[in-house]
Amino acid sequence: VPGGIEEVGFLEKHLFGTFRNGLAASGEDFKKEASNYGIIHLAMHGVLNNENPILSSLVFSEDSSAVEDNFLRAYEIAQLELNADLVVLSACETGYGKFQQGEGVMSLAHSFSYAGASSVLMSLWQVNDFSTSQIMKNFYLNLACGSSKELALRKAKLDYLANKENQAAVLHPAFWAAFVQTGDIEPLEL
């Protein structure tokens, strides 16, 4: 995803941590190392399975691994032990799924919460690569200025709408309103 590559490049310039793109980002490595990070940002394709939400997945680059199929499924995520203060799912339909009585909406975002993430930023429908990249960059800039997670997202959406370079067609809510934040809203030290 071109916008995802741009997002990761932006984050690498402004944050400390481990950053991986393309073949360097594998599902196998993610599962091994995810518990070591306080912020997890995944900019990739999301695949929704409406019939069986536990099979919904995030898609890593094809690396010809004999061990992994490069799909990180919801059931695999739920089995992780995460210590993340924030998981950002910059992908399509990561918060969409079936409602299950007593559990809520069974989705990729739900699996991250179940695995221990205290806050998840997710999307409710298919997202546009261009607008998502802009919103994510502004979200992190707002977090860096000390905003709470929910306020950082709100400001990022407003910044997107105020950007005079964006054409009227990309100001429709379908381009910017998909992302919502759940869980702990407290500010983070970046």
mmCIF file of C-alpha atoms in Angstrom:
data_model
loop_
_atom_site.group_PDB
_atom_site.id
_atom_site.type_symbol
_atom_site.label_atom_id
_atom_site.label_comp_id
_atom_site.label_asym_id
_atom_site.label_seq_id
_atom_site.Cartn_x
_atom_site.Cartn_y
_atom_site.Cartn_z
ATOM 1 C CA VAL A 1 0.000 0.000 0.000
ATOM 2 C CA PRO A 2 1.754 3.219 -1.122
ATOM 3 C CA GLY A 3 0.141 5.342 1.599
ATOM 4 C CA GLY A 4 1.221 2.773 4.179
ATOM 5 C CA ILE A 5 4.824 3.030 3.048
ATOM 6 C CA GLU A 6 4.567 6.809 3.317
ATOM 7 C CA GLU A 7 3.042 6.513 6.818
ATOM 8 C CA VAL A 8 5.817 4.247 8.058
ATOM 9 C CA GLY A 9 8.478 6.538 6.562
ATOM 10 C CA PHE A 10 6.917 9.509 8.340
ATOM 11 C CA LEU A 11 6.768 7.654 11.666
ATOM 12 C CA GLU A 12 10.370 6.502 11.301
ATOM 13 C CA LYS A 13 11.491 10.144 10.987
ATOM 14 C CA HIS A 14 9.525 11.292 14.030
ATOM 15 C CA LEU A 15 9.426 8.390 16.492
ATOM 16 C CA PHE A 16 11.832 5.924 18.064
ATOM 17 C CA GLY A 17 11.288 2.228 17.449
ATOM 18 C CA THR A 18 11.430 -0.529 14.898
ATOM 19 C CA PHE A 19 9.951 0.172 11.471
ATOM 20 C CA ARG A 20 9.428 -2.374 8.709
ATOM 21 C CA ASN A 21 8.086 -2.168 5.169
ATOM 22 C CA GLY A 22 7.516 -4.715 2.429
ATOM 23 C CA LEU A 23 9.309 -8.035 2.806
ATOM 24 C CA ALA A 24 10.988 -6.869 6.010
ATOM 25 C CA ALA A 25 7.531 -6.883 7.646
ATOM 26 C CA SER A 26 6.502 -10.492 8.165
ATOM 27 C CA GLY A 27 3.654 -12.024 10.113
ATOM 28 C CA GLU A 28 6.080 -14.430 11.771
ATOM 29 C CA ASP A 29 8.282 -11.598 13.102
ATOM 30 C CA PHE A 30 5.252 -9.603 14.160
ATOM 31 C CA LYS A 31 3.909 -12.438 16.291
ATOM 32 C CA LYS A 32 7.324 -12.953 17.898
ATOM 33 C CA GLU A 33 8.007 -9.271 18.660
ATOM 34 C CA ALA A 34 4.627 -7.531 19.115
ATOM 35 C CA SER A 35 4.641 -7.881 22.901
ATOM 36 C CA ASN A 36 7.806 -5.735 23.078
ATOM 37 C CA TYR A 37 6.157 -2.530 21.882
ATOM 38 C CA GLY A 38 4.008 0.160 23.496
ATOM 39 C CA ILE A 39 2.726 1.463 20.158
ATOM 40 C CA ILE A 40 1.929 -0.812 17.233
ATOM 41 C CA HIS A 41 1.083 0.791 13.887
ATOM 42 C CA LEU A 42 -0.045 -1.528 11.090
ATOM 43 C CA ALA A 43 -0.540 0.090 7.677
ATOM 44 C CA MET A 44 -1.622 -2.708 5.333
ATOM 45 C CA HIS A 45 -4.566 -4.402 3.674
ATOM 46 C CA GLY A 46 -7.326 -5.678 5.916
ATOM 47 C CA VAL A 47 -9.528 -8.567 4.784
ATOM 48 C CA LEU A 48 -12.949 -8.934 6.391
ATOM 49 C CA ASN A 49 -14.581 -12.357 6.653
ATOM 50 C CA ASN A 50 -18.282 -11.612 7.242
ATOM 51 C CA GLU A 51 -19.266 -15.233 7.724
ATOM 52 C CA ASN A 52 -16.552 -16.088 10.217
ATOM 53 C CA PRO A 53 -15.001 -12.912 11.708
ATOM 54 C CA ILE A 54 -12.299 -14.883 13.538
ATOM 55 C CA LEU A 55 -10.802 -15.507 10.070
ATOM 56 C CA SER A 56 -10.620 -11.792 9.188
ATOM 57 C CA SER A 57 -6.995 -10.864 8.644
ATOM 58 C CA LEU A 58 -4.283 -8.309 8.070
ATOM 59 C CA VAL A 59 -2.118 -9.029 5.035
ATOM 60 C CA PHE A 60 1.680 -8.968 5.236
ATOM 61 C CA SER A 61 3.903 -8.988 2.128
ATOM 62 C CA GLU A 62 4.349 -12.351 0.433
ATOM 63 C CA ASP A 63 7.770 -13.560 1.542
ATOM 64 C CA SER A 64 7.595 -17.229 0.444
ATOM 65 C CA SER A 65 7.787 -18.362 4.060
ATOM 66 C CA ALA A 66 7.385 -22.096 4.614
ATOM 67 C CA VAL A 67 6.059 -21.362 8.128
ATOM 68 C CA GLU A 68 3.564 -18.509 7.650
ATOM 69 C CA ASP A 69 0.976 -17.684 4.987
ATOM 70 C CA ASN A 70 1.379 -13.904 5.544
ATOM 71 C CA PHE A 71 -2.198 -13.482 6.793
ATOM 72 C CA LEU A 72 -2.427 -12.427 10.422
ATOM 73 C CA ARG A 73 -5.887 -13.670 11.387
ATOM 74 C CA ALA A 74 -8.076 -12.418 14.201
ATOM 75 C CA TYR A 75 -7.735 -15.683 16.136
ATOM 76 C CA GLU A 76 -3.922 -15.429 15.970
ATOM 77 C CA ILE A 77 -4.033 -11.848 17.218
ATOM 78 C CA ALA A 78 -6.272 -12.824 20.148
ATOM 79 C CA GLN A 79 -3.655 -15.396 21.236
ATOM 80 C CA LEU A 80 -0.884 -12.790 21.496
ATOM 81 C CA GLU A 81 0.105 -11.215 24.800
ATOM 82 C CA LEU A 82 0.403 -7.518 24.037
ATOM 83 C CA ASN A 83 1.580 -4.684 26.265
ATOM 84 C CA ALA A 84 0.595 -1.945 23.815
ATOM 85 C CA ASP A 85 -0.793 1.369 25.001
ATOM 86 C CA LEU A 86 -1.958 1.993 21.436
ATOM 87 C CA VAL A 87 -2.569 -0.154 18.365
ATOM 88 C CA VAL A 88 -3.285 1.746 15.150
ATOM 89 C CA LEU A 89 -4.923 -0.338 12.438
ATOM 90 C CA SER A 90 -4.463 1.725 9.300
ATOM 91 C CA ALA A 91 -6.314 -0.776 7.134
ATOM 92 C CA CYS A 92 -9.813 -1.432 5.790
ATOM 93 C CA GLU A 93 -12.691 -2.587 7.986
ATOM 94 C CA THR A 94 -10.607 -3.424 11.057
ATOM 95 C CA GLY A 95 -13.417 -2.500 13.437
ATOM 96 C CA TYR A 96 -16.197 -4.092 11.411
ATOM 97 C CA GLY A 97 -17.593 -7.515 12.203
ATOM 98 C CA LYS A 98 -20.495 -9.462 13.653
ATOM 99 C CA PHE A 99 -22.134 -8.481 16.920
ATOM 100 C CA GLN A 100 -21.985 -11.281 19.464
ATOM 101 C CA GLN A 101 -24.095 -11.029 22.622
ATOM 102 C CA GLY A 102 -21.853 -10.536 25.657
ATOM 103 C CA GLU A 103 -18.736 -9.865 23.534
ATOM 104 C CA GLY A 104 -19.551 -6.927 21.290
ATOM 105 C CA VAL A 105 -18.427 -6.597 17.694
ATOM 106 C CA MET A 106 -16.114 -9.455 16.751
ATOM 107 C CA SER A 107 -13.442 -7.771 14.618
ATOM 108 C CA LEU A 108 -9.699 -7.437 14.170
ATOM 109 C CA ALA A 109 -9.767 -4.516 16.610
ATOM 110 C CA HIS A 110 -11.591 -6.664 19.178
ATOM 111 C CA SER A 111 -8.840 -9.291 18.860
ATOM 112 C CA PHE A 112 -6.171 -6.677 19.625
ATOM 113 C CA SER A 113 -8.115 -5.544 22.693
ATOM 114 C CA TYR A 114 -8.515 -9.151 23.798
ATOM 115 C CA ALA A 115 -4.741 -9.637 23.397
ATOM 116 C CA GLY A 116 -4.065 -6.783 25.830
ATOM 117 C CA ALA A 117 -3.952 -3.530 23.845
ATOM 118 C CA SER A 118 -5.408 -0.793 26.036
ATOM 119 C CA SER A 119 -6.385 1.411 23.076
ATOM 120 C CA VAL A 120 -7.129 0.643 19.430
ATOM 121 C CA LEU A 121 -7.592 3.017 16.504
ATOM 122 C CA MET A 122 -9.654 1.182 13.890
ATOM 123 C CA SER A 123 -11.649 1.697 10.705
ATOM 124 C CA LEU A 124 -15.329 0.944 10.238
ATOM 125 C CA TRP A 125 -15.300 0.605 6.441
ATOM 126 C CA GLN A 126 -12.962 0.465 3.448
ATOM 127 C CA VAL A 127 -10.594 3.405 3.614
ATOM 128 C CA ASN A 128 -8.897 5.548 1.006
ATOM 129 C CA ASP A 129 -5.099 5.274 0.909
ATOM 130 C CA PHE A 130 -4.505 9.004 0.312
ATOM 131 C CA SER A 131 -6.788 10.354 3.035
ATOM 132 C CA THR A 132 -5.748 7.661 5.522
ATOM 133 C CA SER A 133 -2.091 8.607 5.147
ATOM 134 C CA GLN A 134 -2.851 12.285 5.839
ATOM 135 C CA ILE A 135 -5.037 11.510 8.849
ATOM 136 C CA MET A 136 -2.477 9.122 10.367
ATOM 137 C CA LYS A 137 0.380 11.614 10.053
ATOM 138 C CA ASN A 138 -1.672 14.335 11.720
ATOM 139 C CA PHE A 139 -2.874 11.927 14.401
ATOM 140 C CA TYR A 140 0.716 11.266 15.492
ATOM 141 C CA LEU A 141 1.666 14.955 15.305
ATOM 142 C CA ASN A 142 -1.260 15.729 17.601
ATOM 143 C CA LEU A 143 -0.268 12.921 19.992
ATOM 144 C CA ALA A 144 3.275 14.320 20.066
ATOM 145 C CA CYS A 145 1.849 17.695 21.131
ATOM 146 C CA GLY A 146 0.258 16.036 24.178
ATOM 147 C CA SER A 147 -3.314 15.566 22.962
ATOM 148 C CA SER A 148 -5.375 12.668 24.254
ATOM 149 C CA LYS A 149 -5.880 9.888 21.716
ATOM 150 C CA GLU A 150 -9.476 10.848 20.996
ATOM 151 C CA LEU A 151 -8.631 14.557 20.637
ATOM 152 C CA ALA A 152 -5.602 13.737 18.449
ATOM 153 C CA LEU A 153 -7.869 11.819 16.078
ATOM 154 C CA ARG A 154 -10.519 14.545 16.064
ATOM 155 C CA LYS A 155 -7.893 17.194 15.273
ATOM 156 C CA ALA A 156 -6.380 14.982 12.540
ATOM 157 C CA LYS A 157 -9.775 14.721 10.848
ATOM 158 C CA LEU A 158 -10.349 18.472 11.137
ATOM 159 C CA ASP A 159 -6.850 19.144 9.739
ATOM 160 C CA TYR A 160 -7.666 16.869 6.813
ATOM 161 C CA LEU A 161 -10.888 18.790 6.135
ATOM 162 C CA ALA A 162 -9.115 22.155 6.450
ATOM 163 C CA ASN A 163 -6.330 21.220 4.025
ATOM 164 C CA LYS A 164 -6.891 23.509 1.038
ATOM 165 C CA GLU A 165 -4.931 21.147 -1.226
ATOM 166 C CA ASN A 166 -7.622 18.465 -0.882
ATOM 167 C CA GLN A 167 -10.232 18.634 -3.629
ATOM 168 C CA ALA A 168 -13.921 18.828 -2.725
ATOM 169 C CA ALA A 169 -14.456 15.202 -3.790
ATOM 170 C CA VAL A 170 -12.166 13.882 -1.022
ATOM 171 C CA LEU A 171 -13.946 15.883 1.683
ATOM 172 C CA HIS A 172 -16.891 13.468 1.715
ATOM 173 C CA PRO A 173 -17.143 11.674 5.100
ATOM 174 C CA ALA A 174 -16.391 8.340 3.392
ATOM 175 C CA PHE A 175 -12.789 9.562 3.083
ATOM 176 C CA TRP A 176 -12.171 10.714 6.648
ATOM 177 C CA ALA A 177 -14.837 9.475 9.073
ATOM 178 C CA ALA A 178 -14.030 5.727 9.075
ATOM 179 C CA PHE A 179 -11.502 5.890 11.907
ATOM 180 C CA VAL A 180 -12.555 5.637 15.547
ATOM 181 C CA GLN A 181 -10.584 5.191 18.735
ATOM 182 C CA THR A 182 -11.617 2.771 21.492
ATOM 183 C CA GLY A 183 -10.272 2.040 24.938
ATOM 184 C CA ASP A 184 -7.980 4.244 26.995
ATOM 185 C CA ILE A 185 -7.963 7.845 25.739
ATOM 186 C CA GLU A 186 -5.106 9.202 27.862
ATOM 187 C CA PRO A 187 -2.234 11.049 26.120
ATOM 188 C CA LEU A 188 0.976 9.163 25.351
ATOM 189 C CA GLU A 189 4.577 10.238 25.709
ATOM 190 C CA LEU A 190 6.099 9.838 22.263
#
